[in-house]
Tab-separated table of C-alpha atoms and ligand atoms in Angstrom:
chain	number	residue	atom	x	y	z
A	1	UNK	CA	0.000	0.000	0.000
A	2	UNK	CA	1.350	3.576	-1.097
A	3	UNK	CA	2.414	5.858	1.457
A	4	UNK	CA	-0.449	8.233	0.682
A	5	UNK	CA	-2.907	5.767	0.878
A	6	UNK	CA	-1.926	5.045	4.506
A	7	UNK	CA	-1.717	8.559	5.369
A	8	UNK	CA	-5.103	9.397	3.815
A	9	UNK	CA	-6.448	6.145	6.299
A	10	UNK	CA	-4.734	8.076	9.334
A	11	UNK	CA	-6.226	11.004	8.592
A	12	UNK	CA	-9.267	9.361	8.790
A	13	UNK	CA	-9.140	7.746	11.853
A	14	UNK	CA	-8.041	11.031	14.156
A	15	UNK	CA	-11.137	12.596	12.281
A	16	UNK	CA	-12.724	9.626	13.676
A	17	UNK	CA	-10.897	10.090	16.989
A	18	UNK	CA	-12.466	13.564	17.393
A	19	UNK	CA	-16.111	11.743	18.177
A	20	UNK	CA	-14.479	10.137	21.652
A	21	UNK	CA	-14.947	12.931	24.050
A	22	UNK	CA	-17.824	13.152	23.941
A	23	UNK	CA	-19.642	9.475	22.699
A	24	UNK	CA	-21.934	8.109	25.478
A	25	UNK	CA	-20.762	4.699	26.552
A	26	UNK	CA	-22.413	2.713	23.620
A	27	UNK	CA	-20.667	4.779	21.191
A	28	UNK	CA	-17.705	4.842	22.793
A	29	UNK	CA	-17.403	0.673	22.975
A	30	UNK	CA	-18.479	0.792	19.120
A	31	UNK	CA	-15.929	3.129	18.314
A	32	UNK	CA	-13.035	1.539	20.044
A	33	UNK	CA	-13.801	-1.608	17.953
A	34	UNK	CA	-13.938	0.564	15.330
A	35	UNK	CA	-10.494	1.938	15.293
A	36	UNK	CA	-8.314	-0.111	17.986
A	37	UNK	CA	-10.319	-3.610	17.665
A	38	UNK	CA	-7.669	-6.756	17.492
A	39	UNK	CA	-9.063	-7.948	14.258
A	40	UNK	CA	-10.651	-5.564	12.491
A	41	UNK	CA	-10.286	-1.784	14.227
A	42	UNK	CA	-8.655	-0.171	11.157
A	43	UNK	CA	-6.050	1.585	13.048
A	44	UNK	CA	-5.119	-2.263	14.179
A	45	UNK	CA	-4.847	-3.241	10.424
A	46	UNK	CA	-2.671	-0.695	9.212
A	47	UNK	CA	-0.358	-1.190	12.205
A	48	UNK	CA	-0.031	-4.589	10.909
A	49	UNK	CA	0.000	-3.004	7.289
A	50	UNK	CA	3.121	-1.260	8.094
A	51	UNK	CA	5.438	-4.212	6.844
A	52	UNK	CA	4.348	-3.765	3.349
A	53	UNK	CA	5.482	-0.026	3.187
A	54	UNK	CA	8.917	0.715	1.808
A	55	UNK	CA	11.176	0.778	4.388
A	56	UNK	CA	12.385	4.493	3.735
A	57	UNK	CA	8.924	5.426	4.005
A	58	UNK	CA	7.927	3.177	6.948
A	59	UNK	CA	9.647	4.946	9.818
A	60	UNK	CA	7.717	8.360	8.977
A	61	UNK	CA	4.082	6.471	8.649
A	62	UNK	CA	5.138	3.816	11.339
A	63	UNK	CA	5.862	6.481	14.376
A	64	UNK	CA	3.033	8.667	12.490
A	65	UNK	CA	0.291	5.328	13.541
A	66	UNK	CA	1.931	4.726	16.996
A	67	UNK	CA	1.521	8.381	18.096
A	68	UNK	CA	-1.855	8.119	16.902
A	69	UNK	CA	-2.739	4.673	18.681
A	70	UNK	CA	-1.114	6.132	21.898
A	71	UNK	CA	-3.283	9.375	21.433
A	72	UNK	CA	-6.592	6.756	20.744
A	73	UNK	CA	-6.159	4.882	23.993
A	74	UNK	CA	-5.185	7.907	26.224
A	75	UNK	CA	-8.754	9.611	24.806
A	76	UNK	CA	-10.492	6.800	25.406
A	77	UNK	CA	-9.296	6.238	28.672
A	78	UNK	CA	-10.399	9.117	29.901
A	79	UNK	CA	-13.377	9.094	28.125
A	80	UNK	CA	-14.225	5.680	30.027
A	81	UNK	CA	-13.411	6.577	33.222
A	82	UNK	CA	-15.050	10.126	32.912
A	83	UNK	CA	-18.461	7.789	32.095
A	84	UNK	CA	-17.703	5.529	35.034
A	85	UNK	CA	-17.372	8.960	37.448
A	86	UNK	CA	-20.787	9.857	36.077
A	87	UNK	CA	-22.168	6.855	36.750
A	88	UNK	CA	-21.280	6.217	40.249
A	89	UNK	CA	-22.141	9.901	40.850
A	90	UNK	CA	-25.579	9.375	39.375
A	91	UNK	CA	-26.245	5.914	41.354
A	92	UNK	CA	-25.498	7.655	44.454
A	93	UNK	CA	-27.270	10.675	44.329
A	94	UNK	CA	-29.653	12.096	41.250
A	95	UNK	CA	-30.733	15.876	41.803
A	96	UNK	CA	-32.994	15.945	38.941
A	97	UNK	CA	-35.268	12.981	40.492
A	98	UNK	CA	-38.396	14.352	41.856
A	99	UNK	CA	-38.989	14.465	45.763
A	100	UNK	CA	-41.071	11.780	47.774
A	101	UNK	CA	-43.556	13.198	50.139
A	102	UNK	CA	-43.558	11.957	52.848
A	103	UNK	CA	-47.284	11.243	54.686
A	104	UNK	CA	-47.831	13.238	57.533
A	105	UNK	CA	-50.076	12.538	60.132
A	106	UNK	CA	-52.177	15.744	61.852
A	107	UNK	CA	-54.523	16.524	64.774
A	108	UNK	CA	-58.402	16.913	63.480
A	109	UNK	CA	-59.552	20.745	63.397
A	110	UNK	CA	-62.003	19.714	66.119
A	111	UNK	CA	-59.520	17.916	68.398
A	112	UNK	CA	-57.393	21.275	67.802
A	113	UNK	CA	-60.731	23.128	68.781
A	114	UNK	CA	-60.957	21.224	72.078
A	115	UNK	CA	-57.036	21.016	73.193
A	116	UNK	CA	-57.422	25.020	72.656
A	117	UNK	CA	-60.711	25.392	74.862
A	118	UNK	CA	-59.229	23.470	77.350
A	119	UNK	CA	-55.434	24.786	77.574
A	120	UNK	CA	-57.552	28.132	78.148
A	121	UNK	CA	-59.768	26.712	80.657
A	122	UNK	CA	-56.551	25.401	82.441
A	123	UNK	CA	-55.119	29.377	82.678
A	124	UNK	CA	-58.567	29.582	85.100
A	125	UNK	CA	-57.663	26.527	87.134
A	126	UNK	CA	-59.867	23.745	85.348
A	127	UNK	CA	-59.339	20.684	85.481
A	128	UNK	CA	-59.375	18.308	81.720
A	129	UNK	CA	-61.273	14.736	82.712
A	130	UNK	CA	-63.259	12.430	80.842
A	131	UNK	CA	-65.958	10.330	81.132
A	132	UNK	CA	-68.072	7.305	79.843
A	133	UNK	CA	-70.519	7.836	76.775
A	134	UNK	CA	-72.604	4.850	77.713
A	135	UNK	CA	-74.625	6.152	80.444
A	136	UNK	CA	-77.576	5.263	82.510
A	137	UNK	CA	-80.849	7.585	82.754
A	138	UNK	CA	-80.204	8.420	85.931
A	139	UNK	CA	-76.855	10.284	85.217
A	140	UNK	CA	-78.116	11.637	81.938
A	141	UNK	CA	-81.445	12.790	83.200
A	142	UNK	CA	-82.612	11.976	86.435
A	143	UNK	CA	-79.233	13.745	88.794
A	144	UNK	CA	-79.782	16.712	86.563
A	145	UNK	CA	-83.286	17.605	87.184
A	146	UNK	CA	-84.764	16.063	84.150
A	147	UNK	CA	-87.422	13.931	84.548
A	148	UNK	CA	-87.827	11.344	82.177
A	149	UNK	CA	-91.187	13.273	81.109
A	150	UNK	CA	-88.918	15.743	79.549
A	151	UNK	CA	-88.954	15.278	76.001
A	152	UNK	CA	-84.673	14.847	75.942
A	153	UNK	CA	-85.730	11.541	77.445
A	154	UNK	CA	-87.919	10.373	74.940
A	155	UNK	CA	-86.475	7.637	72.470
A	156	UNK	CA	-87.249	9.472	69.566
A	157	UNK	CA	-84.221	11.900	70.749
A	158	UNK	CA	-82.265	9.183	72.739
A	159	UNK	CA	-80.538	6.008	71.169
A	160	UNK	CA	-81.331	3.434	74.041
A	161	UNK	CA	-79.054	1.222	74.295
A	162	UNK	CA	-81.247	-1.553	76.836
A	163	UNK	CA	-83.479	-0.394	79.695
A	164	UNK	CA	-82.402	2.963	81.178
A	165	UNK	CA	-79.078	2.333	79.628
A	166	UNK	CA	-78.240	4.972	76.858
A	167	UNK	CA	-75.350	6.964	74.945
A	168	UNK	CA	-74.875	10.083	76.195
A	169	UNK	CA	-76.951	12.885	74.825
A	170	UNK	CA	-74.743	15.698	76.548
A	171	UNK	CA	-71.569	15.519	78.739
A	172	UNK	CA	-73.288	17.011	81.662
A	173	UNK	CA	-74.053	13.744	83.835
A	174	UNK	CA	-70.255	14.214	84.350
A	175	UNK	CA	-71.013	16.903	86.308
A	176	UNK	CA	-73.154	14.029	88.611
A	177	UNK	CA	-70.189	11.892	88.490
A	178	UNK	CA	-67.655	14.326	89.682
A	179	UNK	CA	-69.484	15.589	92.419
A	180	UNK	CA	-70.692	12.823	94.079
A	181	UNK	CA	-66.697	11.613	93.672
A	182	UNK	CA	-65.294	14.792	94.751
A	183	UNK	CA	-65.484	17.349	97.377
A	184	UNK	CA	-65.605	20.723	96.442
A	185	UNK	CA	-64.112	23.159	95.514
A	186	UNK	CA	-64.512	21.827	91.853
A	187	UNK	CA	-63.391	23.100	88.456
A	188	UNK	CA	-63.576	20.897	85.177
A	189	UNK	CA	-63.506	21.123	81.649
A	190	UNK	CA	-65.034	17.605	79.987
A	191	UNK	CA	-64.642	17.100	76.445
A	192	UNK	CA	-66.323	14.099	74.521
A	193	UNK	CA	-68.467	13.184	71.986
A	194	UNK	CA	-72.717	12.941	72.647
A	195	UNK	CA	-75.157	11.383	70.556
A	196	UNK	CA	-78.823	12.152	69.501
A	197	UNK	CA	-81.315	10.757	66.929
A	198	UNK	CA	-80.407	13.704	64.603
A	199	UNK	CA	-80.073	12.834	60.493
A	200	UNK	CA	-76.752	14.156	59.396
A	201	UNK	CA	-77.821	17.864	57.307
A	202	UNK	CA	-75.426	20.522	57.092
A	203	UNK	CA	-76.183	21.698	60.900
A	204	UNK	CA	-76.822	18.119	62.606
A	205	UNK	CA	-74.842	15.106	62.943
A	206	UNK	CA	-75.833	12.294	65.005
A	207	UNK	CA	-72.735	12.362	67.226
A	208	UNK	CA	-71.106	15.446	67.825
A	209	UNK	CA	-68.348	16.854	70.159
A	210	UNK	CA	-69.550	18.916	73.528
A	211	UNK	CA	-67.394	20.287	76.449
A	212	UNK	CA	-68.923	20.866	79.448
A	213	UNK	CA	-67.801	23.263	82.647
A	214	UNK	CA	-68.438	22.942	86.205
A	215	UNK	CA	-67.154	25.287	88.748
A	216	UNK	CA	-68.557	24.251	92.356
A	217	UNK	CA	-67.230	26.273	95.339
A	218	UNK	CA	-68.171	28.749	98.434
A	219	UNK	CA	-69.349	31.795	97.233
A	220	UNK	CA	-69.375	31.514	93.432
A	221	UNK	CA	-71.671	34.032	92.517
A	222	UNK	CA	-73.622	35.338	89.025
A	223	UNK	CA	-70.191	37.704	88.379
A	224	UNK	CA	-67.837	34.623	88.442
A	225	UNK	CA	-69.717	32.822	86.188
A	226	UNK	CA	-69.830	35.986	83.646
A	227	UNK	CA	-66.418	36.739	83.871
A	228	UNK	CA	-64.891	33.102	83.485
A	229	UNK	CA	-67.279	32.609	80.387
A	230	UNK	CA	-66.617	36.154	78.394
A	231	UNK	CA	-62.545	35.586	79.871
A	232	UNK	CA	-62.961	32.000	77.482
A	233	UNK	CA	-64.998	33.935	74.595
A	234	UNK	CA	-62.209	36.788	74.437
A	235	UNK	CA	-59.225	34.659	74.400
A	236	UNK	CA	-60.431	32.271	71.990
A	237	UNK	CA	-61.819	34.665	69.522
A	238	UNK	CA	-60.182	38.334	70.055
A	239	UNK	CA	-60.116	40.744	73.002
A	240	UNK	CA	-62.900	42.624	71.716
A	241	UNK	CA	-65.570	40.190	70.717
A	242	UNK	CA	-68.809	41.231	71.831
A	243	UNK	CA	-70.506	38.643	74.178
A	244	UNK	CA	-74.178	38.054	75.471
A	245	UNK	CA	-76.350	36.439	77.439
A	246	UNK	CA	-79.870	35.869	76.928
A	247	UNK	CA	-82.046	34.190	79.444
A	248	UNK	CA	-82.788	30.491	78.275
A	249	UNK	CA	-84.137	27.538	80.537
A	250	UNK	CA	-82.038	24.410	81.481
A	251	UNK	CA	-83.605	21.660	84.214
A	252	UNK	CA	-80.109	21.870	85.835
A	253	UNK	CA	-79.127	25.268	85.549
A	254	UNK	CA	-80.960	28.118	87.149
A	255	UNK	CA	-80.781	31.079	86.078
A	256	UNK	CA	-79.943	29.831	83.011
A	257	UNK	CA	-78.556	31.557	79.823
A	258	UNK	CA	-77.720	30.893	75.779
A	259	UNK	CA	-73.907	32.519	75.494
A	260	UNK	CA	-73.719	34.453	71.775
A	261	UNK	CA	-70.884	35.751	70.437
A	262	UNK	CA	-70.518	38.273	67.373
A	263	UNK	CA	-70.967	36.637	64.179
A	264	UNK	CA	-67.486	35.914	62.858
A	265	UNK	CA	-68.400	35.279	59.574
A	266	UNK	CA	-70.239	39.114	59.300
A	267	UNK	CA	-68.399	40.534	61.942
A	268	UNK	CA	-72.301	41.814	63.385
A	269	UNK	CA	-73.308	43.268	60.053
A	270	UNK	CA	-75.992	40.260	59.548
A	271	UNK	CA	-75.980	37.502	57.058
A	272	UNK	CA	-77.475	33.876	56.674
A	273	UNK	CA	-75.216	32.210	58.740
A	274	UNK	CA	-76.188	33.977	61.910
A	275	UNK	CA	-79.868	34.437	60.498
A	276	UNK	CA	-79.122	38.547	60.083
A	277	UNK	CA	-79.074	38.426	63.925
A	278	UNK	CA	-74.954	39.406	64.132
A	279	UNK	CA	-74.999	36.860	66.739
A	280	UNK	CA	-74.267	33.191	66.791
A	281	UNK	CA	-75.092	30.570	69.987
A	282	UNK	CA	-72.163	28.860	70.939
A	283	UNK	CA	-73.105	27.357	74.739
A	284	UNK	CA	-76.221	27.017	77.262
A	285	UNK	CA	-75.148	27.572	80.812
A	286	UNK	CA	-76.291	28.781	84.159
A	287	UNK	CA	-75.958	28.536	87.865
A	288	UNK	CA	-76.208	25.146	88.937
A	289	UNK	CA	-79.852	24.347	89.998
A	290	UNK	CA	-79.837	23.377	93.960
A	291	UNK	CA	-82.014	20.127	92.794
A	292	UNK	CA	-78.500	18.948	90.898
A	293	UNK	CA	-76.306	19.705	94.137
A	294	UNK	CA	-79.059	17.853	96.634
A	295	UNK	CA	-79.047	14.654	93.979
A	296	UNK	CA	-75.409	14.914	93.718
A	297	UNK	CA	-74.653	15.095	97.613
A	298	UNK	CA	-73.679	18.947	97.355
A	299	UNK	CA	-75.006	21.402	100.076
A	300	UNK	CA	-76.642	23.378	97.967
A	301	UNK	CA	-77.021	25.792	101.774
A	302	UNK	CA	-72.503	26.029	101.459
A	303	UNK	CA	-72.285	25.968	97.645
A	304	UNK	CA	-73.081	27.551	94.878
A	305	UNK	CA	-71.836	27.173	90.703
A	306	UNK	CA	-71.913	27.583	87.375
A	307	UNK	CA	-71.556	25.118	84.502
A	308	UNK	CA	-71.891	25.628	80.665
A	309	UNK	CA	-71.789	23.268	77.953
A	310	UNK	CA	-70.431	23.911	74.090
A	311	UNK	CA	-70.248	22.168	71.045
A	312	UNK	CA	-66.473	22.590	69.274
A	313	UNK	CA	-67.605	21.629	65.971
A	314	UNK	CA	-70.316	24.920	66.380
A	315	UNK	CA	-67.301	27.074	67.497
A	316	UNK	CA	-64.970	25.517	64.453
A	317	UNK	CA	-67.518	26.170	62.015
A	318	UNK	CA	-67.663	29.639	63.296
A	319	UNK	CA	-64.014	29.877	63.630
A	320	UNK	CA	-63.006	28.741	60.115
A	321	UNK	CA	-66.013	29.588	58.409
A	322	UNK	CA	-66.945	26.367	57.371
A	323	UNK	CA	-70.665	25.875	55.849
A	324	UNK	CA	-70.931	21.679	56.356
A	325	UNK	CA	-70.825	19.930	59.621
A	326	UNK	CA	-70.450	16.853	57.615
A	327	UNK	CA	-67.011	17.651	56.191
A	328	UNK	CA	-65.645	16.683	59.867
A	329	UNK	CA	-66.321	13.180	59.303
A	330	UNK	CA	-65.810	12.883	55.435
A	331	UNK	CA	-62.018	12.110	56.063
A	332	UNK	CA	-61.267	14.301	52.439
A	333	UNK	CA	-57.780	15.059	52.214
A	334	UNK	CA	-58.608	18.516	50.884
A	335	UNK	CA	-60.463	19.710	53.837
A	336	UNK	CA	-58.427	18.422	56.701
A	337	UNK	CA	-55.131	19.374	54.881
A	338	UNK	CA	-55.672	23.340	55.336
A	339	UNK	CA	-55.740	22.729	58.957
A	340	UNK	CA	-52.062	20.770	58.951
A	341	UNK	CA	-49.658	23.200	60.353
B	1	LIG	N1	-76.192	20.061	78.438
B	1	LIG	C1	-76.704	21.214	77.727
B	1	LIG	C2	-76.952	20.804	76.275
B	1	LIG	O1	-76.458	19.803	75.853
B	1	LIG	C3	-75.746	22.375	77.763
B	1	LIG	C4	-75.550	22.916	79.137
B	1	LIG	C5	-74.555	22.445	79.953
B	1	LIG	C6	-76.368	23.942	79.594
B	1	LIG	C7	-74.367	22.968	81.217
B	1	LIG	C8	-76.205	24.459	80.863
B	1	LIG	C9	-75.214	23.981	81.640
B	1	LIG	O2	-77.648	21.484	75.558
């Protein structure tokens, strides 16, 4: 083969050679067998070529191919290992992969609601306890000055459970249960849930949250039980919430009195949530009636109280502005994840 010939080849393969930094590692392999493969990598062949050349020619073309063969496997060398660095890098740690969330559990708005009632309720000395939500009549009529007359009692508002065995329909006979079990003086807060024969609408659920208050001591008088209520209605809503109490009737509470707070939806300007009132119920209380005390072991001659009960899924509504009772229990994602902090 001429001189020129085998030059011209050269030539061809460092054009060729030009492709290795920067082949991917497919076209790197194909291009090493290409150019430096034992049989038929051209670069290989003329090597072996060199022989045939005439021998004042050879040395020129011979050191000519050797620099370039050294060149070849130098390039793709570090062409190789560069891939290899990539690799690894990539295995260990790839930036451009998208994150994985990760699930987070979170307290239920109502549950907030409650721990919020009570941590303020605590600032005033309460007490948190629980009680039972299977209850007899006695405890959730009878101690509290219902008689089973009342219509509360009546089945059509009660789910019986058996004979004068029932689920709670409020979380006052804890009141009964504390103060037959305690002396005075006493101050609780008792959150749970109550249930009443109530189809599920946008107001009403069948079981619902309630906290009740009891405050028994010497001397508690009318302007206690004001101040401890509208101190709760101020801190959990704002400083200058208007509060108010309109007379109402409770068996167990006398006086007795519906708490309203200003309408935090219309801020007291009127619209259908509050009815164009302003105002919005959020608790029935009162002075405890004497008949509770006597049935509960009290002197109702040495002591005097007040208790209150409220519903937290009323209050969250308000607080949050949200229209459907119902979304409490619905479990969606959508709803309970704006209240994940
Ligand atoms: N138990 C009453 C209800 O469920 C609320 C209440 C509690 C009222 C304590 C007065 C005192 O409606």
């Amino acid at each position: 083969m001429a001189t020129l010939a085998f030059d011209r080849q050269l030539d061809q393969v460092a054009e060729a050679a030009k492709r290795i930094p920067t082949a991917d590692a497919r076209e790197l392999a194909a291009l090493k067998t290409e150019l430096l493969g034992r049989k038929a990598g051209i670069l290989t062949r003329l090597l072996r070529q060199l022989p045939e050349l005439p021998p004042e020619e050879r040395r020129a073309v011979g050191a000519r191919a050797n620099q370039l063969r050294r060149e070849l496997e130098a390039a793709f060398e570090a062409r190789e290992s560069e891939l290899k660095r990539r690799e690894l890098e990539a295995a260990a740690l790839d930036l451009t992969m998208p994150g994985r969330l990760r699930w987070r559990g979170a307290v239920h708005p109502v549950t907030q609601v409650v721990d919020e009632i009570c941590e303020i309720f605590r600032e005033l000395g309460f007490t948190r306890v629980t009680g039972p939500e299977v209850e007899t009549e006695e405890y959730n009529f009878t101690k509290l000055n219902i008689s089973l007359d009342h219509p509360a009692a009546d089945a059509q508002d009660t789910f019986y459970l058996g004979p004068r065995l029932l689920l709670r329909t409020h979380t006052s006979p804890m009141q009964a249960h504390i103060m037959e079990r305690y002396p005075p003086p006493i101050r609780i807060v008792v959150p749970g849930q109550v249930y009443r024969r109530d189809a599920f609408d946008p107001s009403h659920s069948p079981v619902f949250e309630q906290i009740e208050g009891l405050v028994v001591d010497e001397g508690i008088s009318f302007v206690d039980f004001k101040a401890g209520i509208e101190f709760f209605v101020k801190r959990f809503f704002s400083p200058d919430t208007p509060v108010r109490f309109r007379p109402s009737f409770f068996p167990f509470t006398e006086p007795s009195a519906d708490v309203d707070v200003q309408c935090q939806i219309c801020k007291g300007s009127g619209c259908p949530t509050c009815k164009r009132t302003g105002f919005l119920e959020i608790m029935g209380a009162g002075m405890v009636h004497p008949a509770v005390f006597e049935a509960c072991g009290v002197d109702p001659e040495r002591y005097t109280g007040y208790a209150f009960g409220m519903g937290p899924h009323r209050i969250a509504m308000l607080r949050y502005a949200i229209p459907d009772i119902r979304l409490f229990w619905t479990n969606d994602m959508r709803f309970l994840g704006q209240f994940v902090d």
